[in-house]
Amino acid sequence: MTPTISTDLCIIGAGSGGLSLAAGAVQMGAKVVLLEGHKMGGDCLNTGCVPSKSLIAAAKQAHVMSRGEPFGVRPVNPEIDFGAAKDHVAAVIAGIEPHDSVERFEGLGVRVITGYGRFVSPRDVEAGSHRIRARRFVIATGSSPLVPPIPGIDATPHLTNESVFDLRDRPEHLLVIGAGPIGLEMAQAHRRLGCQVTVLEGLVALGKDDPELAAIVVEQLRREGIAIHEGAQVAEAAGTEGDIRVTVADGTVHSGTHLLVAVGRKPNTDSLDLEKAGIRTDRGRIQVNASLRTSNRRVYAIGDVGGVYQFTHVAGYHASVVIRSILFGLPAKVSDHHVSWATFTDPELAHVGLDEAAARKRHGDSVEVVRFAYEDNDRARAERATLGMVKVIVHRGRPVGASIVGAQAGEQIQVWALAIANRLKMGAVAAMMSPYPTIGEINKRAAGQYFAPRLFENPWVKRVVRLVQRFG
């Protein structure tokens, strides 16, 4: 018979959310079993966030070598060793791996079982030769690249984020299907590393971001020589290694040597046998309530597998929510009003909260929009990084959304993420003292833009000032 392990908490999946939950729960006294059938660290460490940002960093080094003239530095054409760039990516992953390793988590007291978990009853999961019965289960199996049913795609050599980082030889011409964050990040990185790149997008590029700011990114990528075709619905894929042809709906054929499919992701639920646990799904995604609990009261789902927002940091946030319910029996619910994200193109594009359209739909004419341009920031001028702007959506004196395009946008958005999460008013950001000169001053100046018409265009303010000067 399969031996049964009894535990307080069984976590299925050792990606970002699962690891965060396991580390927190075991250190607060819970007995934890962690199941992982593939690689510790999940997609983020092995095929997602970490390798993509590492490759982007390598590409940026190549790019700046040819852009020194405005600074009085003679530009050069860099000699790019594509394989060595991939060695850099592998080294970064290897440096982080010990933090996510089996050894570290076993050292914390977690029982790690190498094997894919599947439900055999509402209270039991099997993984390899083990059966686990837990007081609570958390499904944290993440997601995988979605390859849509394009005619011919199965017979055509193609890459996804799970395989593109394995390339050792530089693609001569990379075709990318999908102009979302993954597609455009990889498009720019490969272009800067010496590839021709063509991007095909069925709708609009960066369609989930503020269109005003997304257009700035797209235009910059085009200036760098990336061909981006919007409204180009792919109809067929064909070809062999080194000779790929993609036909779009209007009959245009785009040819390249390699094909990257980056159109989205699908939840990893196929092997879980969820029906045996009475867990309902909707189009592959596990249905959860505001507490992230499934239709089986003993089971929660966090991260990509049950959430709307497929981001590593959202999975970590989900872990912090369910740990309150599981360990302390406290009511805890997720909120999406402060979800943030960043696209690490150059310029970067970052967002938190509501965009302008969503804010106007919810709050009507009471919404105000303030903007501040990077070109009015002294540090941006010194760095020649003046392309970009901050756009803040304000309702009754509080920011309800913000988008930034420009240098360090992923860092700068955090001020607005803090303000929105804690329901701070614009005055809190305006009162912040920023070191000079820093890019971060753009947020303080944007908050100042909100108050400028109230101070400088208000006749009552002028009257008060004149009275004080006369009689004060």
GROMACS .gro file of C-alpha atoms in nm:
model
  472
    1MET     CA    1   0.000   0.000   0.000
    2THR     CA    2   0.103   0.360  -0.064
    3PRO     CA    3   0.217   0.513   0.268
    4THR     CA    4   0.008   0.809   0.383
    5ILE     CA    5   0.172   1.128   0.506
    6SER     CA    6  -0.039   1.341   0.737
    7THR     CA    7   0.038   1.712   0.745
    8ASP     CA    8  -0.112   2.052   0.816
    9LEU     CA    9  -0.049   2.193   0.470
   10CYS     CA   10   0.028   2.037   0.134
   11ILE     CA   11   0.141   2.273  -0.142
   12ILE     CA   12   0.132   2.151  -0.501
   13GLY     CA   13   0.390   2.344  -0.703
   14ALA     CA   14   0.722   2.503  -0.604
   15GLY     CA   15   0.707   2.821  -0.806
   16SER     CA   16   0.706   3.171  -0.661
   17GLY     CA   17   0.375   3.144  -0.477
   18GLY     CA   18   0.430   2.792  -0.348
   19LEU     CA   19   0.778   2.865  -0.219
   20SER     CA   20   0.670   3.186  -0.045
   21LEU     CA   21   0.385   3.003   0.126
   22ALA     CA   22   0.597   2.703   0.225
   23ALA     CA   23   0.873   2.917   0.378
   24GLY     CA   24   0.630   3.133   0.573
   25ALA     CA   25   0.410   2.848   0.697
   26VAL     CA   26   0.687   2.618   0.817
   27GLN     CA   27   0.870   2.898   0.999
   28MET     CA   28   0.550   2.981   1.185
   29GLY     CA   29   0.508   2.629   1.311
   30ALA     CA   30   0.298   2.443   1.052
   31LYS     CA   31   0.387   2.101   0.914
   32VAL     CA   32   0.434   2.148   0.540
   33VAL     CA   33   0.468   1.909   0.247
   34LEU     CA   34   0.576   2.061  -0.085
   35LEU     CA   35   0.531   1.876  -0.415
   36GLU     CA   36   0.724   1.964  -0.731
   37GLY     CA   37   0.748   1.742  -1.036
   38HIS     CA   38   0.976   1.963  -1.244
   39LYS     CA   39   1.214   2.238  -1.130
   40MET     CA   40   1.218   2.424  -0.801
   41GLY     CA   41   1.157   2.793  -0.860
   42GLY     CA   42   0.906   2.727  -1.135
   43ASP     CA   43   0.867   2.933  -1.449
   44CYS     CA   44   0.993   3.258  -1.297
   45LEU     CA   45   1.339   3.131  -1.212
   46ASN     CA   46   1.394   2.886  -1.495
   47THR     CA   47   1.215   3.011  -1.806
   48GLY     CA   48   1.047   3.342  -1.721
   49CYS     CA   49   1.135   3.653  -1.522
   50VAL     CA   50   1.496   3.574  -1.435
   51PRO     CA   51   1.627   3.456  -1.775
   52SER     CA   52   1.433   3.718  -1.969
   53LYS     CA   53   1.563   4.008  -1.760
   54SER     CA   54   1.914   3.863  -1.776
   55LEU     CA   55   1.899   3.849  -2.156
   56ILE     CA   56   1.757   4.202  -2.165
   57ALA     CA   57   2.053   4.318  -1.953
   58ALA     CA   58   2.301   4.160  -2.195
   59ALA     CA   59   2.123   4.323  -2.489
   60LYS     CA   60   2.132   4.662  -2.317
   61GLN     CA   61   2.509   4.640  -2.282
   62ALA     CA   62   2.540   4.580  -2.655
   63HIS     CA   63   2.302   4.866  -2.731
   64VAL     CA   64   2.478   5.133  -2.524
   65MET     CA   65   2.810   5.063  -2.696
   66SER     CA   66   2.665   5.200  -3.019
   67ARG     CA   67   2.493   5.501  -2.856
   68GLY     CA   68   2.777   5.697  -2.695
   69GLU     CA   69   2.808   5.987  -2.939
   70PRO     CA   70   2.575   6.233  -2.754
   71PHE     CA   71   2.801   6.190  -2.447
   72GLY     CA   72   3.123   6.249  -2.637
   73VAL     CA   73   3.203   5.878  -2.644
   74ARG     CA   74   3.284   5.732  -2.984
   75PRO     CA   75   3.028   5.460  -3.063
   76VAL     CA   76   3.145   5.115  -3.167
   77ASN     CA   77   2.974   4.816  -3.320
   78PRO     CA   78   2.992   4.551  -3.049
   79GLU     CA   79   3.112   4.200  -3.124
   80ILE     CA   80   2.831   3.987  -2.983
   81ASP     CA   81   2.891   3.632  -2.868
   82PHE     CA   82   2.534   3.503  -2.854
   83GLY     CA   83   2.634   3.185  -2.675
   84ALA     CA   84   2.822   3.383  -2.410
   85ALA     CA   85   2.512   3.598  -2.357
   86LYS     CA   86   2.323   3.277  -2.285
   87ASP     CA   87   2.602   3.176  -2.046
   88HIS     CA   88   2.531   3.498  -1.859
   89VAL     CA   89   2.163   3.401  -1.838
   90ALA     CA   90   2.251   3.054  -1.707
   91ALA     CA   91   2.490   3.201  -1.450
   92VAL     CA   92   2.222   3.431  -1.310
   93ILE     CA   93   1.980   3.140  -1.276
   94ALA     CA   94   2.250   2.930  -1.109
   95GLY     CA   95   2.320   3.207  -0.861
   96ILE     CA   96   1.956   3.220  -0.750
   97GLU     CA   97   1.889   2.844  -0.754
   98PRO     CA   98   2.021   2.773  -0.401
   99HIS     CA   99   1.760   3.009  -0.255
  100ASP     CA  100   1.484   2.804  -0.418
  101SER     CA  101   1.647   2.463  -0.378
  102VAL     CA  102   1.521   2.143  -0.220
  103GLU     CA  103   1.811   2.161   0.026
  104ARG     CA  104   1.717   2.507   0.152
  105PHE     CA  105   1.353   2.420   0.204
  106GLU     CA  106   1.431   2.091   0.371
  107GLY     CA  107   1.665   2.289   0.595
  108LEU     CA  108   1.370   2.509   0.691
  109GLY     CA  109   1.173   2.199   0.787
  110VAL     CA  110   0.961   2.152   0.473
  111ARG     CA  111   0.919   1.796   0.347
  112VAL     CA  112   0.987   1.822  -0.026
  113ILE     CA  113   0.864   1.543  -0.251
  114THR     CA  114   0.985   1.531  -0.610
  115GLY     CA  115   0.680   1.433  -0.809
  116TYR     CA  116   0.366   1.569  -0.970
  117GLY     CA  117   0.069   1.582  -0.737
  118ARG     CA  118  -0.278   1.463  -0.833
  119PHE     CA  119  -0.596   1.436  -0.630
  120VAL     CA  120  -0.734   1.091  -0.559
  121SER     CA  121  -1.012   1.211  -0.327
  122PRO     CA  122  -1.136   1.538  -0.176
  123ARG     CA  123  -0.882   1.493   0.106
  124ASP     CA  124  -0.592   1.305  -0.052
  125VAL     CA  125  -0.320   1.373  -0.308
  126GLU     CA  126  -0.072   1.127  -0.454
  127ALA     CA  127   0.277   1.215  -0.579
  128GLY     CA  128   0.495   0.930  -0.698
  129SER     CA  129   0.483   0.660  -0.433
  130HIS     CA  130   0.346   0.896  -0.166
  131ARG     CA  131  -0.006   0.971  -0.055
  132ILE     CA  132  -0.062   1.293   0.137
  133ARG     CA  133  -0.358   1.375   0.358
  134ALA     CA  134  -0.356   1.738   0.468
  135ARG     CA  135  -0.573   1.970   0.670
  136ARG     CA  136  -0.542   2.221   0.385
  137PHE     CA  137  -0.412   2.201   0.028
  138VAL     CA  138  -0.288   2.489  -0.187
  139ILE     CA  139  -0.258   2.449  -0.562
  140ALA     CA  140   0.025   2.664  -0.695
  141THR     CA  141   0.106   2.492  -1.023
  142GLY     CA  142   0.134   2.811  -1.229
  143SER     CA  143   0.091   2.830  -1.604
  144SER     CA  144   0.255   2.731  -1.932
  145PRO     CA  145   0.296   2.900  -2.269
  146LEU     CA  146  -0.019   2.893  -2.477
  147VAL     CA  147   0.031   2.778  -2.835
  148PRO     CA  148  -0.291   2.859  -3.021
  149PRO     CA  149  -0.437   2.618  -3.279
  150ILE     CA  150  -0.282   2.793  -3.579
  151PRO     CA  151  -0.301   2.571  -3.887
  152GLY     CA  152   0.039   2.412  -3.940
  153ILE     CA  153   0.191   2.520  -3.607
  154ASP     CA  154   0.237   2.167  -3.474
  155ALA     CA  155   0.449   2.072  -3.774
  156THR     CA  156   0.646   2.397  -3.776
  157PRO     CA  157   0.954   2.437  -3.553
  158HIS     CA  158   0.871   2.702  -3.296
  159LEU     CA  159   0.995   2.839  -2.966
  160THR     CA  160   0.820   2.952  -2.649
  161ASN     CA  161   0.964   3.112  -2.338
  162GLU     CA  162   1.039   2.758  -2.221
  163SER     CA  163   1.282   2.695  -2.508
  164VAL     CA  164   1.401   3.031  -2.643
  165PHE     CA  165   1.672   3.062  -2.377
  166ASP     CA  166   1.823   2.731  -2.488
  167LEU     CA  167   1.932   2.877  -2.823
  168ARG     CA  168   2.309   2.898  -2.851
  169ASP     CA  169   2.332   3.032  -3.206
  170ARG     CA  170   2.193   3.373  -3.290
  171PRO     CA  171   1.877   3.363  -3.501
  172GLU     CA  172   1.923   3.547  -3.827
  173HIS     CA  173   1.559   3.656  -3.840
  174LEU     CA  174   1.324   3.597  -3.549
  175LEU     CA  175   0.950   3.600  -3.614
  176VAL     CA  176   0.743   3.670  -3.302
  177ILE     CA  177   0.371   3.597  -3.278
  178GLY     CA  178   0.230   3.822  -3.007
  179ALA     CA  179   0.312   4.181  -2.908
  180GLY     CA  180   0.243   4.156  -2.539
  181PRO     CA  181   0.513   4.205  -2.273
  182ILE     CA  182   0.693   3.875  -2.341
  183GLY     CA  183   0.684   3.917  -2.717
  184LEU     CA  184   0.814   4.273  -2.718
  185GLU     CA  185   1.075   4.218  -2.448
  186MET     CA  186   1.221   3.928  -2.643
  187ALA     CA  187   1.189   4.116  -2.972
  188GLN     CA  188   1.396   4.409  -2.848
  189ALA     CA  189   1.653   4.190  -2.673
  190HIS     CA  190   1.715   3.984  -2.985
  191ARG     CA  191   1.724   4.292  -3.207
  192ARG     CA  192   1.992   4.448  -2.986
  193LEU     CA  193   2.187   4.123  -2.999
  194GLY     CA  194   2.203   4.143  -3.377
  195CYS     CA  195   1.891   3.965  -3.506
  196GLN     CA  196   1.636   4.084  -3.755
  197VAL     CA  197   1.299   4.078  -3.581
  198THR     CA  198   0.941   4.084  -3.707
  199VAL     CA  199   0.647   4.093  -3.465
  200LEU     CA  200   0.294   3.992  -3.566
  201GLU     CA  201   0.004   4.099  -3.343
  202GLY     CA  202  -0.358   4.014  -3.415
  203LEU     CA  203  -0.495   4.314  -3.225
  204VAL     CA  204  -0.284   4.600  -3.086
  205ALA     CA  205   0.059   4.589  -2.927
  206LEU     CA  206   0.063   4.605  -2.546
  207GLY     CA  207  -0.316   4.601  -2.552
  208LYS     CA  208  -0.353   4.568  -2.173
  209ASP     CA  209  -0.164   4.891  -2.103
  210ASP     CA  210  -0.258   5.256  -2.137
  211PRO     CA  211  -0.266   5.312  -2.515
  212GLU     CA  212  -0.116   5.661  -2.489
  213LEU     CA  213   0.193   5.528  -2.316
  214ALA     CA  214   0.210   5.194  -2.498
  215ALA     CA  215   0.237   5.384  -2.828
  216ILE     CA  216   0.560   5.544  -2.705
  217VAL     CA  217   0.716   5.202  -2.648
  218VAL     CA  218   0.602   5.066  -2.983
  219GLU     CA  219   0.736   5.367  -3.172
  220GLN     CA  220   1.075   5.337  -3.002
  221LEU     CA  221   1.100   4.968  -3.091
  222ARG     CA  222   1.022   5.052  -3.450
  223ARG     CA  223   1.297   5.315  -3.447
  224GLU     CA  224   1.537   5.041  -3.341
  225GLY     CA  225   1.448   4.844  -3.652
  226ILE     CA  226   1.185   4.602  -3.525
  227ALA     CA  227   0.901   4.547  -3.771
  228ILE     CA  228   0.578   4.545  -3.568
  229HIS     CA  229   0.259   4.460  -3.756
  230GLU     CA  230  -0.065   4.520  -3.566
  231GLY     CA  231  -0.398   4.376  -3.679
  232ALA     CA  232  -0.203   4.088  -3.832
  233GLN     CA  233  -0.404   3.780  -3.742
  234VAL     CA  234  -0.194   3.471  -3.810
  235ALA     CA  235  -0.366   3.228  -4.046
  236GLU     CA  236  -0.100   2.964  -4.105
  237ALA     CA  237   0.252   2.860  -4.012
  238ALA     CA  238   0.479   2.642  -4.221
  239GLY     CA  239   0.843   2.563  -4.287
  240THR     CA  240   1.144   2.382  -4.153
  241GLU     CA  241   1.433   2.471  -3.925
  242GLY     CA  242   1.588   2.792  -4.059
  243ASP     CA  243   1.311   2.854  -4.311
  244ILE     CA  244   0.987   2.955  -4.141
  245ARG     CA  245   0.689   3.115  -4.313
  246VAL     CA  246   0.394   3.273  -4.133
  247THR     CA  247   0.090   3.382  -4.331
  248VAL     CA  248  -0.149   3.642  -4.192
  249ALA     CA  249  -0.518   3.687  -4.270
  250ASP     CA  250  -0.468   3.931  -4.558
  251GLY     CA  251  -0.242   3.681  -4.736
  252THR     CA  252   0.089   3.846  -4.654
  253VAL     CA  253   0.369   3.598  -4.591
  254HIS     CA  254   0.644   3.679  -4.341
  255SER     CA  255   0.961   3.472  -4.361
  256GLY     CA  256   1.228   3.412  -4.098
  257THR     CA  257   1.470   3.158  -3.959
  258HIS     CA  258   1.308   3.112  -3.616
  259LEU     CA  259   0.959   3.148  -3.473
  260LEU     CA  260   0.871   3.251  -3.118
  261VAL     CA  261   0.511   3.209  -3.000
  262ALA     CA  262   0.426   3.456  -2.723
  263VAL     CA  263   0.049   3.496  -2.721
  264GLY     CA  264  -0.029   3.422  -2.357
  265ARG     CA  265  -0.038   3.146  -2.101
  266LYS     CA  266  -0.265   2.863  -1.987
  267PRO     CA  267  -0.313   2.734  -1.630
  268ASN     CA  268  -0.140   2.407  -1.539
  269THR     CA  269  -0.435   2.193  -1.431
  270ASP     CA  270  -0.445   1.900  -1.674
  271SER     CA  271  -0.268   1.644  -1.454
  272LEU     CA  272  -0.425   1.738  -1.121
  273ASP     CA  273  -0.742   1.523  -1.152
  274LEU     CA  274  -0.939   1.807  -0.997
  275GLU     CA  275  -1.273   1.638  -1.054
  276LYS     CA  276  -1.182   1.373  -0.796
  277ALA     CA  277  -1.156   1.649  -0.537
  278GLY     CA  278  -1.474   1.827  -0.643
  279ILE     CA  279  -1.282   2.133  -0.763
  280ARG     CA  280  -1.456   2.337  -1.032
  281THR     CA  281  -1.276   2.504  -1.321
  282ASP     CA  282  -1.368   2.755  -1.589
  283ARG     CA  283  -1.184   2.720  -1.921
  284GLY     CA  284  -0.896   2.551  -1.744
  285ARG     CA  285  -0.862   2.806  -1.464
  286ILE     CA  286  -0.956   2.696  -1.114
  287GLN     CA  287  -1.256   2.885  -0.979
  288VAL     CA  288  -1.183   3.059  -0.649
  289ASN     CA  289  -1.368   3.301  -0.426
  290ALA     CA  290  -1.233   3.625  -0.281
  291SER     CA  291  -1.043   3.423  -0.020
  292LEU     CA  292  -0.882   3.211  -0.297
  293ARG     CA  293  -1.073   2.906  -0.175
  294THR     CA  294  -1.197   2.656  -0.433
  295SER     CA  295  -1.527   2.468  -0.440
  296ASN     CA  296  -1.355   2.217  -0.210
  297ARG     CA  297  -1.330   2.404   0.122
  298ARG     CA  298  -1.001   2.232   0.208
  299VAL     CA  299  -0.830   2.351  -0.109
  300TYR     CA  300  -0.702   2.694  -0.213
  301ALA     CA  301  -0.549   2.801  -0.545
  302ILE     CA  302  -0.297   3.082  -0.582
  303GLY     CA  303  -0.107   3.250  -0.862
  304ASP     CA  304  -0.157   3.187  -1.232
  305VAL     CA  305  -0.361   2.871  -1.189
  306GLY     CA  306  -0.657   3.052  -1.036
  307GLY     CA  307  -0.592   3.421  -1.074
  308VAL     CA  308  -0.670   3.678  -1.340
  309TYR     CA  309  -0.329   3.846  -1.319
  310GLN     CA  310  -0.044   3.616  -1.418
  311PHE     CA  311   0.251   3.780  -1.244
  312THR     CA  312   0.511   3.643  -1.006
  313HIS     CA  313   0.448   3.918  -0.753
  314VAL     CA  314   0.073   3.849  -0.757
  315ALA     CA  315   0.144   3.485  -0.669
  316GLY     CA  316   0.350   3.607  -0.374
  317TYR     CA  317   0.067   3.837  -0.269
  318HIS     CA  318  -0.179   3.548  -0.291
  319ALA     CA  319   0.048   3.346  -0.063
  320SER     CA  320   0.036   3.624   0.197
  321VAL     CA  321  -0.345   3.621   0.183
  322VAL     CA  322  -0.404   3.248   0.221
  323ILE     CA  323  -0.147   3.207   0.496
  324ARG     CA  324  -0.368   3.418   0.723
  325SER     CA  325  -0.664   3.191   0.664
  326ILE     CA  326  -0.475   2.863   0.683
  327LEU     CA  327  -0.250   2.931   0.983
  328PHE     CA  328  -0.455   3.171   1.193
  329GLY     CA  329  -0.812   3.112   1.083
  330LEU     CA  330  -0.847   3.483   1.006
  331PRO     CA  331  -1.073   3.615   0.730
  332ALA     CA  332  -0.860   3.734   0.439
  333LYS     CA  333  -0.959   3.840   0.090
  334VAL     CA  334  -0.767   3.946  -0.216
  335SER     CA  335  -0.800   4.293  -0.362
  336ASP     CA  336  -0.701   4.387  -0.714
  337HIS     CA  337  -0.723   4.766  -0.683
  338HIS     CA  338  -0.347   4.791  -0.629
  339VAL     CA  339  -0.216   4.530  -0.875
  340SER     CA  340   0.093   4.659  -1.054
  341TRP     CA  341   0.306   4.533  -1.340
  342ALA     CA  342   0.598   4.635  -1.559
  343THR     CA  343   0.715   4.557  -1.910
  344PHE     CA  344   1.094   4.567  -1.929
  345THR     CA  345   1.140   4.705  -2.274
  346ASP     CA  346   1.350   5.018  -2.320
  347PRO     CA  347   1.176   5.246  -2.236
  348GLU     CA  348   1.008   5.051  -1.960
  349LEU     CA  349   0.631   5.061  -1.920
  350ALA     CA  350   0.469   5.020  -1.578
  351HIS     CA  351   0.118   5.043  -1.439
  352VAL     CA  352  -0.079   5.018  -1.114
  353GLY     CA  353  -0.451   5.042  -1.041
  354LEU     CA  354  -0.710   5.171  -1.287
  355ASP     CA  355  -0.625   5.306  -1.629
  356GLU     CA  356  -0.797   5.620  -1.756
  357ALA     CA  357  -1.077   5.439  -1.939
  358ALA     CA  358  -1.160   5.213  -1.644
  359ALA     CA  359  -1.149   5.505  -1.401
  360ARG     CA  360  -1.389   5.713  -1.610
  361LYS     CA  361  -1.624   5.418  -1.642
  362ARG     CA  362  -1.626   5.373  -1.264
  363HIS     CA  363  -1.610   5.734  -1.142
  364GLY     CA  364  -1.737   5.941  -1.434
  365ASP     CA  365  -1.651   6.308  -1.475
  366SER     CA  366  -1.495   6.335  -1.128
  367VAL     CA  367  -1.177   6.175  -1.262
  368GLU     CA  368  -0.878   6.402  -1.319
  369VAL     CA  369  -0.564   6.315  -1.517
  370VAL     CA  370  -0.225   6.467  -1.445
  371ARG     CA  371   0.089   6.419  -1.653
  372PHE     CA  372   0.455   6.499  -1.611
  373ALA     CA  373   0.712   6.454  -1.888
  374TYR     CA  374   1.057   6.302  -1.839
  375GLU     CA  375   1.205   6.585  -2.045
  376ASP     CA  376   1.125   6.821  -1.756
  377ASN     CA  377   1.335   6.613  -1.513
  378ASP     CA  378   1.694   6.729  -1.474
  379ARG     CA  379   1.841   6.383  -1.410
  380ALA     CA  380   1.667   6.248  -1.720
  381ARG     CA  381   1.827   6.530  -1.919
  382ALA     CA  382   2.170   6.449  -1.777
  383GLU     CA  383   2.123   6.082  -1.869
  384ARG     CA  384   1.969   6.171  -2.207
  385ALA     CA  385   1.672   5.958  -2.102
  386THR     CA  386   1.402   6.215  -2.174
  387LEU     CA  387   1.164   5.984  -2.359
  388GLY     CA  388   0.866   5.917  -2.134
  389MET     CA  389   0.602   6.049  -1.902
  390VAL     CA  390   0.407   5.986  -1.582
  391LYS     CA  391   0.029   5.972  -1.604
  392VAL     CA  392  -0.173   5.965  -1.281
  393ILE     CA  393  -0.547   5.907  -1.255
  394VAL     CA  394  -0.701   6.093  -0.959
  395HIS     CA  395  -1.042   6.066  -0.797
  396ARG     CA  396  -1.138   6.304  -0.516
  397GLY     CA  397  -0.781   6.381  -0.429
  398ARG     CA  398  -0.657   6.021  -0.426
  399PRO     CA  399  -0.462   5.841  -0.699
  400VAL     CA  400  -0.660   5.541  -0.823
  401GLY     CA  401  -0.423   5.451  -1.105
  402ALA     CA  402  -0.089   5.544  -1.256
  403SER     CA  403   0.113   5.455  -1.563
  404ILE     CA  404   0.473   5.542  -1.638
  405VAL     CA  405   0.672   5.500  -1.957
  406GLY     CA  406   1.040   5.582  -1.948
  407ALA     CA  407   1.366   5.502  -1.775
  408GLN     CA  408   1.326   5.298  -1.455
  409ALA     CA  409   0.947   5.297  -1.487
  410GLY     CA  410   0.930   4.967  -1.299
  411GLU     CA  411   1.107   5.131  -1.006
  412GLN     CA  412   0.918   5.461  -1.021
  413ILE     CA  413   0.572   5.301  -1.024
  414GLN     CA  414   0.631   5.172  -0.672
  415VAL     CA  415   0.558   5.514  -0.522
  416TRP     CA  416   0.210   5.503  -0.673
  417ALA     CA  417   0.165   5.137  -0.578
  418LEU     CA  418   0.233   5.233  -0.217
  419ALA     CA  419  -0.002   5.532  -0.234
  420ILE     CA  420  -0.288   5.336  -0.391
  421ALA     CA  421  -0.251   5.033  -0.161
  422ASN     CA  422  -0.270   5.258   0.144
  423ARG     CA  423  -0.531   5.503   0.009
  424LEU     CA  424  -0.294   5.798   0.042
  425LYS     CA  425  -0.387   6.133  -0.103
  426MET     CA  426  -0.195   6.322  -0.367
  427GLY     CA  427  -0.068   6.552  -0.094
  428ALA     CA  428   0.131   6.265   0.057
  429VAL     CA  429   0.331   6.225  -0.264
  430ALA     CA  430   0.364   6.600  -0.313
  431ALA     CA  431   0.501   6.634   0.043
  432MET     CA  432   0.770   6.371  -0.023
  433MET     CA  433   1.124   6.513  -0.029
  434SER     CA  434   1.313   6.355  -0.317
  435PRO     CA  435   1.692   6.379  -0.346
  436TYR     CA  436   1.804   6.603  -0.631
  437PRO     CA  437   1.869   6.517  -0.906
  438THR     CA  438   1.691   6.183  -0.935
  439ILE     CA  439   1.452   6.025  -1.180
  440GLY     CA  440   1.224   5.965  -0.881
  441GLU     CA  441   1.146   6.337  -0.866
  442ILE     CA  442   0.905   6.283  -1.155
  443ASN     CA  443   0.649   6.140  -0.912
  444LYS     CA  444   0.668   6.435  -0.676
  445ARG     CA  445   0.644   6.674  -0.969
  446ALA     CA  446   0.346   6.485  -1.110
  447ALA     CA  447   0.171   6.521  -0.774
  448GLY     CA  448   0.258   6.890  -0.786
  449GLN     CA  449   0.087   6.916  -1.124
  450TYR     CA  450  -0.235   6.813  -0.953
  451PHE     CA  451  -0.215   7.105  -0.711
  452ALA     CA  452  -0.080   7.366  -0.954
  453PRO     CA  453  -0.416   7.487  -1.094
  454ARG     CA  454  -0.566   7.486  -0.745
  455LEU     CA  455  -0.293   7.720  -0.623
  456PHE     CA  456  -0.191   7.926  -0.923
  457GLU     CA  457  -0.521   7.964  -1.107
  458ASN     CA  458  -0.753   8.014  -0.812
  459PRO     CA  459  -0.848   8.383  -0.768
  460TRP     CA  460  -0.929   8.328  -0.399
  461VAL     CA  461  -0.571   8.218  -0.334
  462LYS     CA  462  -0.444   8.538  -0.491
  463ARG     CA  463  -0.682   8.747  -0.281
  464VAL     CA  464  -0.572   8.579   0.041
  465VAL     CA  465  -0.207   8.630  -0.047
  466ARG     CA  466  -0.264   8.997  -0.122
  467LEU     CA  467  -0.451   9.047   0.208
  468VAL     CA  468  -0.175   8.880   0.404
  469GLN     CA  469   0.088   9.092   0.232
  470ARG     CA  470  -0.111   9.406   0.302
  471PHE     CA  471  -0.217   9.349   0.660
  472GLY     CA  472  -0.005   9.058   0.781
   0.00000   0.00000   0.00000
